[in-house]
């Protein structure tokens, strides 16, 4: 079975540009979360979507937005890129279900470099 | 917000040695996971363990929720165990995982 997939693997952008990152969850999982990991730190929560609705938002500026599609895949959009947005962006999926087991499984990440 | 502290921050072992990694959290949680991040950045699930004890091969984990800590045991370490180990918790069914700063493990041959 395929795990969480993310695209692209690597991306180089310049300051002020816009970027879109994509994520496909594990088959059967309806929840997708996005995290930012800066070098040397643990991942920081950005968003979670469940059944196409935003369920959680971290402490990130409005330049960050996301959405979830009917097939449960998701996009993370970042506008007006800053040098500090350079990071590994991780997507995670979870099943949740009746017992709300939020065990999250992570994709390989997209490494974004802003020049 | 909830604080997650991991210790030690860095650990160097000789192949074959055993080790214990600790995760302390400052409030009650409904989810706790341990991950291994390999050199390529992939986060690999080790345990989903909001309470109790689990074992998987050379790895085992124990969470004592009432005392707000979790331990990850690695026995007979191998060079492939090198990487960063993260503990992450979720509070109040908030949907978000809060990560600790990790333990960087290097296993020497």
PDB file of C-alpha atoms in Angstrom:
ATOM      1  CA  UNK A   1       0.000   0.000   0.000  1.00  0.00           C
ATOM      2  CA  UNK A   2       1.224   3.474  -0.850  1.00  0.00           C
ATOM      3  CA  UNK A   3       2.065   5.762   2.028  1.00  0.00           C
ATOM      4  CA  UNK A   4       1.607   9.512   2.123  1.00  0.00           C
ATOM      5  CA  UNK A   5       2.968  11.106  -1.035  1.00  0.00           C
ATOM      6  CA  UNK A   6       4.103  14.692  -1.532  1.00  0.00           C
ATOM      7  CA  UNK A   7       5.144  16.729  -4.533  1.00  0.00           C
ATOM      8  CA  UNK A   8       7.429  18.227  -5.519  1.00  0.00           C
ATOM      9  CA  UNK A   9      10.407  16.771  -3.645  1.00  0.00           C
ATOM     10  CA  UNK A  10      12.480  19.927  -3.890  1.00  0.00           C
ATOM     11  CA  UNK A  11      11.622  23.473  -4.883  1.00  0.00           C
ATOM     12  CA  UNK A  12      13.627  26.664  -5.271  1.00  0.00           C
ATOM     13  CA  UNK A  13      11.817  30.006  -5.293  1.00  0.00           C
ATOM     14  CA  UNK A  14      12.756  33.649  -4.918  1.00  0.00           C
ATOM     15  CA  UNK A  15      11.447  36.113  -2.357  1.00  0.00           C
ATOM     16  CA  UNK A  16       7.967  37.415  -3.097  1.00  0.00           C
ATOM     17  CA  UNK A  17       6.923  34.436  -5.190  1.00  0.00           C
ATOM     18  CA  UNK A  18       4.065  32.050  -4.485  1.00  0.00           C
ATOM     19  CA  UNK A  19       4.347  28.279  -3.983  1.00  0.00           C
ATOM     20  CA  UNK A  20       1.890  25.363  -3.964  1.00  0.00           C
ATOM     21  CA  UNK A  21       2.752  22.068  -2.302  1.00  0.00           C
ATOM     22  CA  UNK A  22       0.666  18.933  -2.774  1.00  0.00           C
ATOM     23  CA  UNK A  23      -0.103  15.916  -0.616  1.00  0.00           C
ATOM     24  CA  UNK A  24      -2.002  12.670  -1.105  1.00  0.00           C
ATOM     25  CA  UNK A  25      -2.981  10.803   2.064  1.00  0.00           C
ATOM     26  CA  UNK A  26      -2.905   7.085   2.719  1.00  0.00           C
ATOM     27  CA  UNK A  27      -5.894   5.413   1.075  1.00  0.00           C
ATOM     28  CA  UNK A  28      -8.848   5.526   3.466  1.00  0.00           C
ATOM     29  CA  UNK A  29      -7.462   8.391   5.538  1.00  0.00           C
ATOM     30  CA  UNK A  30      -9.679  11.463   5.611  1.00  0.00           C
ATOM     31  CA  UNK A  31      -7.484  13.825   7.629  1.00  0.00           C
ATOM     32  CA  UNK A  32      -4.438  15.706   6.366  1.00  0.00           C
ATOM     33  CA  UNK A  33      -2.100  17.886   8.417  1.00  0.00           C
ATOM     34  CA  UNK A  34       0.731  20.185   7.360  1.00  0.00           C
ATOM     35  CA  UNK A  35       3.912  20.904   9.326  1.00  0.00           C
ATOM     36  CA  UNK A  36       6.940  23.121   8.790  1.00  0.00           C
ATOM     37  CA  UNK A  37      10.349  21.902   9.940  1.00  0.00           C
ATOM     38  CA  UNK A  38      13.197  24.374  10.062  1.00  0.00           C
ATOM     39  CA  UNK A  39      16.710  22.935  10.196  1.00  0.00           C
ATOM     40  CA  UNK A  40      17.621  21.725  13.673  1.00  0.00           C
ATOM     41  CA  UNK A  41      14.106  21.951  15.115  1.00  0.00           C
ATOM     42  CA  UNK A  42      11.070  19.727  15.486  1.00  0.00           C
ATOM     43  CA  UNK A  43       8.141  20.089  13.068  1.00  0.00           C
ATOM     44  CA  UNK A  44       5.695  22.941  13.756  1.00  0.00           C
ATOM     45  CA  UNK A  45       1.973  22.473  13.100  1.00  0.00           C
ATOM     46  CA  UNK A  46       0.449  24.625  10.353  1.00  0.00           C
ATOM     47  CA  UNK A  47      -3.014  23.213   9.489  1.00  0.00           C
ATOM     48  CA  UNK A  48      -5.216  20.175   9.823  1.00  0.00           C
ATOM     49  CA  UNK A  49      -8.117  19.339   7.518  1.00  0.00           C
ATOM     50  CA  UNK A  50     -10.699  16.644   8.135  1.00  0.00           C
ATOM     51  CA  UNK A  51     -13.563  15.894   5.774  1.00  0.00           C
ATOM     52  CA  UNK A  52     -12.568  18.977   3.758  1.00  0.00           C
ATOM     53  CA  UNK A  53     -12.977  21.342   6.719  1.00  0.00           C
ATOM     54  CA  UNK A  54     -10.200  23.156   8.565  1.00  0.00           C
ATOM     55  CA  UNK A  55     -10.069  21.675  12.091  1.00  0.00           C
ATOM     56  CA  UNK A  56      -6.905  23.261  13.408  1.00  0.00           C
ATOM     57  CA  UNK A  57      -4.556  26.118  12.614  1.00  0.00           C
ATOM     58  CA  UNK A  58      -1.120  26.831  14.027  1.00  0.00           C
ATOM     59  CA  UNK A  59       0.574  30.150  14.653  1.00  0.00           C
ATOM     60  CA  UNK A  60       1.416  31.020  11.057  1.00  0.00           C
ATOM     61  CA  UNK A  61       0.655  34.235   9.116  1.00  0.00           C
ATOM     62  CA  UNK A  62      -2.202  34.557   6.647  1.00  0.00           C
ATOM     63  CA  UNK A  63       0.275  34.091   3.813  1.00  0.00           C
ATOM     64  CA  UNK A  64      -0.148  30.383   4.539  1.00  0.00           C
ATOM     65  CA  UNK A  65      -3.365  28.753   3.361  1.00  0.00           C
ATOM     66  CA  UNK A  66      -4.523  25.260   2.557  1.00  0.00           C
ATOM     67  CA  UNK A  67      -7.447  23.295   1.265  1.00  0.00           C
ATOM     68  CA  UNK A  68      -8.591  19.697   1.025  1.00  0.00           C
ATOM     69  CA  UNK A  69     -10.234  18.225  -2.043  1.00  0.00           C
ATOM     70  CA  UNK A  70     -13.105  15.710  -2.324  1.00  0.00           C
ATOM     71  CA  UNK A  71     -10.573  12.884  -2.805  1.00  0.00           C
ATOM     72  CA  UNK A  72      -8.931  14.001   0.523  1.00  0.00           C
ATOM     73  CA  UNK A  73      -5.722  15.200  -1.129  1.00  0.00           C
ATOM     74  CA  UNK A  74      -4.534  18.610  -0.020  1.00  0.00           C
ATOM     75  CA  UNK A  75      -2.629  21.686  -1.133  1.00  0.00           C
ATOM     76  CA  UNK A  76      -0.590  24.083   0.970  1.00  0.00           C
ATOM     77  CA  UNK A  77      -0.154  27.548  -0.515  1.00  0.00           C
ATOM     78  CA  UNK A  78       2.341  30.143   0.632  1.00  0.00           C
ATOM     79  CA  UNK A  79       2.215  33.677  -0.780  1.00  0.00           C
ATOM     80  CA  UNK A  80       4.836  36.433  -0.750  1.00  0.00           C
ATOM     81  CA  UNK A  81       7.651  34.056   0.155  1.00  0.00           C
ATOM     82  CA  UNK A  82      10.252  35.191   2.687  1.00  0.00           C
ATOM     83  CA  UNK A  83      13.751  33.823   3.237  1.00  0.00           C
ATOM     84  CA  UNK A  84      12.515  32.436   6.573  1.00  0.00           C
ATOM     85  CA  UNK A  85      10.013  30.205   4.771  1.00  0.00           C
ATOM     86  CA  UNK A  86      12.885  27.973   3.692  1.00  0.00           C
ATOM     87  CA  UNK A  87      12.167  24.662   5.390  1.00  0.00           C
ATOM     88  CA  UNK A  88      11.064  21.070   4.998  1.00  0.00           C
ATOM     89  CA  UNK A  89       7.264  20.963   4.620  1.00  0.00           C
ATOM     90  CA  UNK A  90       5.732  17.752   5.876  1.00  0.00           C
ATOM     91  CA  UNK A  91       2.303  16.367   5.239  1.00  0.00           C
ATOM     92  CA  UNK A  92       0.705  13.773   7.505  1.00  0.00           C
ATOM     93  CA  UNK A  93      -2.478  11.763   7.213  1.00  0.00           C
ATOM     94  CA  UNK A  94      -4.602  10.041   9.819  1.00  0.00           C
ATOM     95  CA  UNK A  95      -7.783   7.965   9.782  1.00  0.00           C
ATOM     96  CA  UNK A  96      -9.438   9.418  12.911  1.00  0.00           C
ATOM     97  CA  UNK A  97     -12.670   7.405  12.770  1.00  0.00           C
ATOM     98  CA  UNK A  98     -15.266   6.897  15.506  1.00  0.00           C
ATOM     99  CA  UNK A  99     -12.677   6.628  18.271  1.00  0.00           C
ATOM    100  CA  UNK A 100     -10.782   9.626  16.965  1.00  0.00           C
ATOM    101  CA  UNK A 101      -7.429   7.879  16.895  1.00  0.00           C
ATOM    102  CA  UNK A 102      -5.240  10.669  15.521  1.00  0.00           C
ATOM    103  CA  UNK A 103      -2.187   8.532  14.747  1.00  0.00           C
ATOM    104  CA  UNK A 104      -0.391  10.551  12.087  1.00  0.00           C
ATOM    105  CA  UNK A 105       1.722   9.109   9.269  1.00  0.00           C
ATOM    106  CA  UNK A 106       4.123  11.412   7.475  1.00  0.00           C
ATOM    107  CA  UNK A 107       5.144  11.821   3.869  1.00  0.00           C
ATOM    108  CA  UNK A 108       8.740  12.333   2.681  1.00  0.00           C
ATOM    109  CA  UNK A 109       8.367  16.115   2.665  1.00  0.00           C
ATOM    110  CA  UNK A 110       8.998  18.953   0.229  1.00  0.00           C
ATOM    111  CA  UNK A 111      12.209  20.852   0.754  1.00  0.00           C
ATOM    112  CA  UNK A 112      11.619  24.524  -0.085  1.00  0.00           C
ATOM    113  CA  UNK A 113      14.500  26.918  -0.563  1.00  0.00           C
ATOM    114  CA  UNK A 114      13.757  30.649  -0.868  1.00  0.00           C
ATOM    115  CA  UNK A 115      16.545  32.759  -2.361  1.00  0.00           C
TER     116      UNK A 115
ATOM    117  CA  UNK B   1       0.607  25.907  25.667  1.00  0.00           C
ATOM    118  CA  UNK B   2       1.855  22.439  26.420  1.00  0.00           C
ATOM    119  CA  UNK B   3       5.625  21.991  26.675  1.00  0.00           C
ATOM    120  CA  UNK B   4       7.428  18.875  25.432  1.00  0.00           C
ATOM    121  CA  UNK B   5      10.985  18.290  26.590  1.00  0.00           C
ATOM    122  CA  UNK B   6      13.228  15.515  25.359  1.00  0.00           C
ATOM    123  CA  UNK B   7      16.453  14.284  26.878  1.00  0.00           C
ATOM    124  CA  UNK B   8      19.251  13.838  26.254  1.00  0.00           C
ATOM    125  CA  UNK B   9      19.587  16.235  23.312  1.00  0.00           C
ATOM    126  CA  UNK B  10      22.505  14.272  21.897  1.00  0.00           C
ATOM    127  CA  UNK B  11      23.623  10.685  22.389  1.00  0.00           C
ATOM    128  CA  UNK B  12      26.576   8.750  21.005  1.00  0.00           C
ATOM    129  CA  UNK B  13      26.597   4.970  21.350  1.00  0.00           C
ATOM    130  CA  UNK B  14      28.798   2.111  20.309  1.00  0.00           C
ATOM    131  CA  UNK B  15      27.028  -0.482  18.202  1.00  0.00           C
ATOM    132  CA  UNK B  16      25.378  -3.075  20.438  1.00  0.00           C
ATOM    133  CA  UNK B  17      24.758  -0.721  23.363  1.00  0.00           C
ATOM    134  CA  UNK B  18      21.358  -0.017  24.913  1.00  0.00           C
ATOM    135  CA  UNK B  19      19.816   3.407  25.484  1.00  0.00           C
ATOM    136  CA  UNK B  20      16.816   5.158  27.007  1.00  0.00           C
ATOM    137  CA  UNK B  21      15.321   8.344  25.596  1.00  0.00           C
ATOM    138  CA  UNK B  22      12.932  10.415  27.697  1.00  0.00           C
ATOM    139  CA  UNK B  23      10.012  12.694  26.848  1.00  0.00           C
ATOM    140  CA  UNK B  24       8.395  14.900  29.502  1.00  0.00           C
ATOM    141  CA  UNK B  25       5.197  16.829  28.845  1.00  0.00           C
ATOM    142  CA  UNK B  26       3.642  19.561  30.927  1.00  0.00           C
ATOM    143  CA  UNK B  27      -0.061  18.662  30.716  1.00  0.00           C
ATOM    144  CA  UNK B  28      -2.396  15.723  30.132  1.00  0.00           C
ATOM    145  CA  UNK B  29      -2.466  14.410  26.581  1.00  0.00           C
ATOM    146  CA  UNK B  30      -4.739  12.180  24.532  1.00  0.00           C
ATOM    147  CA  UNK B  31      -2.120  11.201  21.949  1.00  0.00           C
ATOM    148  CA  UNK B  32       1.600  10.497  22.120  1.00  0.00           C
ATOM    149  CA  UNK B  33       3.740   9.277  19.265  1.00  0.00           C
ATOM    150  CA  UNK B  34       7.435   8.461  18.863  1.00  0.00           C
ATOM    151  CA  UNK B  35       9.125   9.018  15.489  1.00  0.00           C
ATOM    152  CA  UNK B  36      12.548   8.377  13.990  1.00  0.00           C
ATOM    153  CA  UNK B  37      13.694  10.927  11.419  1.00  0.00           C
ATOM    154  CA  UNK B  38      16.236   9.460   9.041  1.00  0.00           C
ATOM    155  CA  UNK B  39      19.006  11.504   7.352  1.00  0.00           C
ATOM    156  CA  UNK B  40      16.743  12.141   4.358  1.00  0.00           C
ATOM    157  CA  UNK B  41      14.111  13.791   6.526  1.00  0.00           C
ATOM    158  CA  UNK B  42      11.518  11.025   6.511  1.00  0.00           C
ATOM    159  CA  UNK B  43       9.608  10.710   9.778  1.00  0.00           C
ATOM    160  CA  UNK B  44       9.056   7.046  10.525  1.00  0.00           C
ATOM    161  CA  UNK B  45       6.362   6.002  12.993  1.00  0.00           C
ATOM    162  CA  UNK B  46       7.716   4.000  15.887  1.00  0.00           C
ATOM    163  CA  UNK B  47       4.899   3.941  18.427  1.00  0.00           C
ATOM    164  CA  UNK B  48       1.423   5.355  19.040  1.00  0.00           C
ATOM    165  CA  UNK B  49       1.399   5.170  22.831  1.00  0.00           C
ATOM    166  CA  UNK B  50      -0.808   7.574  24.834  1.00  0.00           C
ATOM    167  CA  UNK B  51      -0.444   5.166  27.767  1.00  0.00           C
ATOM    168  CA  UNK B  52       0.981   1.767  28.652  1.00  0.00           C
ATOM    169  CA  UNK B  53       3.854  -0.250  27.214  1.00  0.00           C
ATOM    170  CA  UNK B  54       4.515  -1.533  23.702  1.00  0.00           C
ATOM    171  CA  UNK B  55       7.347  -3.456  22.093  1.00  0.00           C
ATOM    172  CA  UNK B  56       8.431  -3.795  18.491  1.00  0.00           C
ATOM    173  CA  UNK B  57      11.585  -5.808  17.968  1.00  0.00           C
ATOM    174  CA  UNK B  58      14.553  -4.074  19.582  1.00  0.00           C
ATOM    175  CA  UNK B  59      12.443  -1.042  20.438  1.00  0.00           C
ATOM    176  CA  UNK B  60      10.000  -0.617  23.266  1.00  0.00           C
ATOM    177  CA  UNK B  61       8.162   2.339  24.764  1.00  0.00           C
ATOM    178  CA  UNK B  62       6.388   3.135  27.989  1.00  0.00           C
ATOM    179  CA  UNK B  63       4.101   6.089  28.701  1.00  0.00           C
ATOM    180  CA  UNK B  64       3.073   6.931  32.260  1.00  0.00           C
ATOM    181  CA  UNK B  65       0.328   9.427  31.518  1.00  0.00           C
ATOM    182  CA  UNK B  66      -0.381  10.249  35.178  1.00  0.00           C
ATOM    183  CA  UNK B  67       3.246  11.300  35.674  1.00  0.00           C
ATOM    184  CA  UNK B  68       3.477  12.976  32.244  1.00  0.00           C
ATOM    185  CA  UNK B  69       6.440  11.183  30.735  1.00  0.00           C
ATOM    186  CA  UNK B  70       7.288   8.604  28.118  1.00  0.00           C
ATOM    187  CA  UNK B  71      10.415   6.496  27.599  1.00  0.00           C
ATOM    188  CA  UNK B  72      11.778   4.951  24.425  1.00  0.00           C
ATOM    189  CA  UNK B  73      14.165   2.024  24.854  1.00  0.00           C
ATOM    190  CA  UNK B  74      16.573   0.959  22.134  1.00  0.00           C
ATOM    191  CA  UNK B  75      18.386  -2.313  22.725  1.00  0.00           C
ATOM    192  CA  UNK B  76      21.377  -3.727  20.844  1.00  0.00           C
ATOM    193  CA  UNK B  77      21.698  -0.523  18.828  1.00  0.00           C
ATOM    194  CA  UNK B  78      22.719  -0.646  15.176  1.00  0.00           C
ATOM    195  CA  UNK B  79      24.248   2.025  12.929  1.00  0.00           C
ATOM    196  CA  UNK B  80      20.929   2.256  11.108  1.00  0.00           C
ATOM    197  CA  UNK B  81      19.341   3.508  14.352  1.00  0.00           C
ATOM    198  CA  UNK B  82      21.221   6.796  13.900  1.00  0.00           C
ATOM    199  CA  UNK B  83      19.080   9.861  13.323  1.00  0.00           C
ATOM    200  CA  UNK B  84      16.793  12.098  15.332  1.00  0.00           C
ATOM    201  CA  UNK B  85      14.097  10.702  17.609  1.00  0.00           C
ATOM    202  CA  UNK B  86      11.041  12.867  18.208  1.00  0.00           C
ATOM    203  CA  UNK B  87       8.279  12.626  20.740  1.00  0.00           C
ATOM    204  CA  UNK B  88       5.013  14.372  19.794  1.00  0.00           C
ATOM    205  CA  UNK B  89       1.839  14.884  21.817  1.00  0.00           C
ATOM    206  CA  UNK B  90      -1.727  16.035  21.208  1.00  0.00           C
ATOM    207  CA  UNK B  91      -3.779  17.745  23.911  1.00  0.00           C
ATOM    208  CA  UNK B  92      -7.559  17.995  24.243  1.00  0.00           C
ATOM    209  CA  UNK B  93      -8.203  16.397  20.846  1.00  0.00           C
ATOM    210  CA  UNK B  94      -6.850  19.582  19.265  1.00  0.00           C
ATOM    211  CA  UNK B  95      -5.842  17.725  16.078  1.00  0.00           C
ATOM    212  CA  UNK B  96      -2.294  19.124  16.212  1.00  0.00           C
ATOM    213  CA  UNK B  97       0.852  17.301  17.282  1.00  0.00           C
ATOM    214  CA  UNK B  98       3.311  19.282  19.414  1.00  0.00           C
ATOM    215  CA  UNK B  99       6.838  18.034  18.892  1.00  0.00           C
ATOM    216  CA  UNK B 100       9.758  18.040  21.267  1.00  0.00           C
ATOM    217  CA  UNK B 101      13.147  19.253  20.091  1.00  0.00           C
ATOM    218  CA  UNK B 102      14.357  15.712  19.548  1.00  0.00           C
ATOM    219  CA  UNK B 103      17.237  13.465  20.606  1.00  0.00           C
ATOM    220  CA  UNK B 104      20.025  13.188  18.046  1.00  0.00           C
ATOM    221  CA  UNK B 105      21.458   9.659  18.162  1.00  0.00           C
ATOM    222  CA  UNK B 106      24.698   8.548  16.555  1.00  0.00           C
ATOM    223  CA  UNK B 107      25.571   4.850  16.663  1.00  0.00           C
ATOM    224  CA  UNK B 108      29.210   4.133  15.829  1.00  0.00           C
ATOM    225  CA  UNK B 109      30.332   0.783  14.349  1.00  0.00           C
TER     226      UNK B 109
END
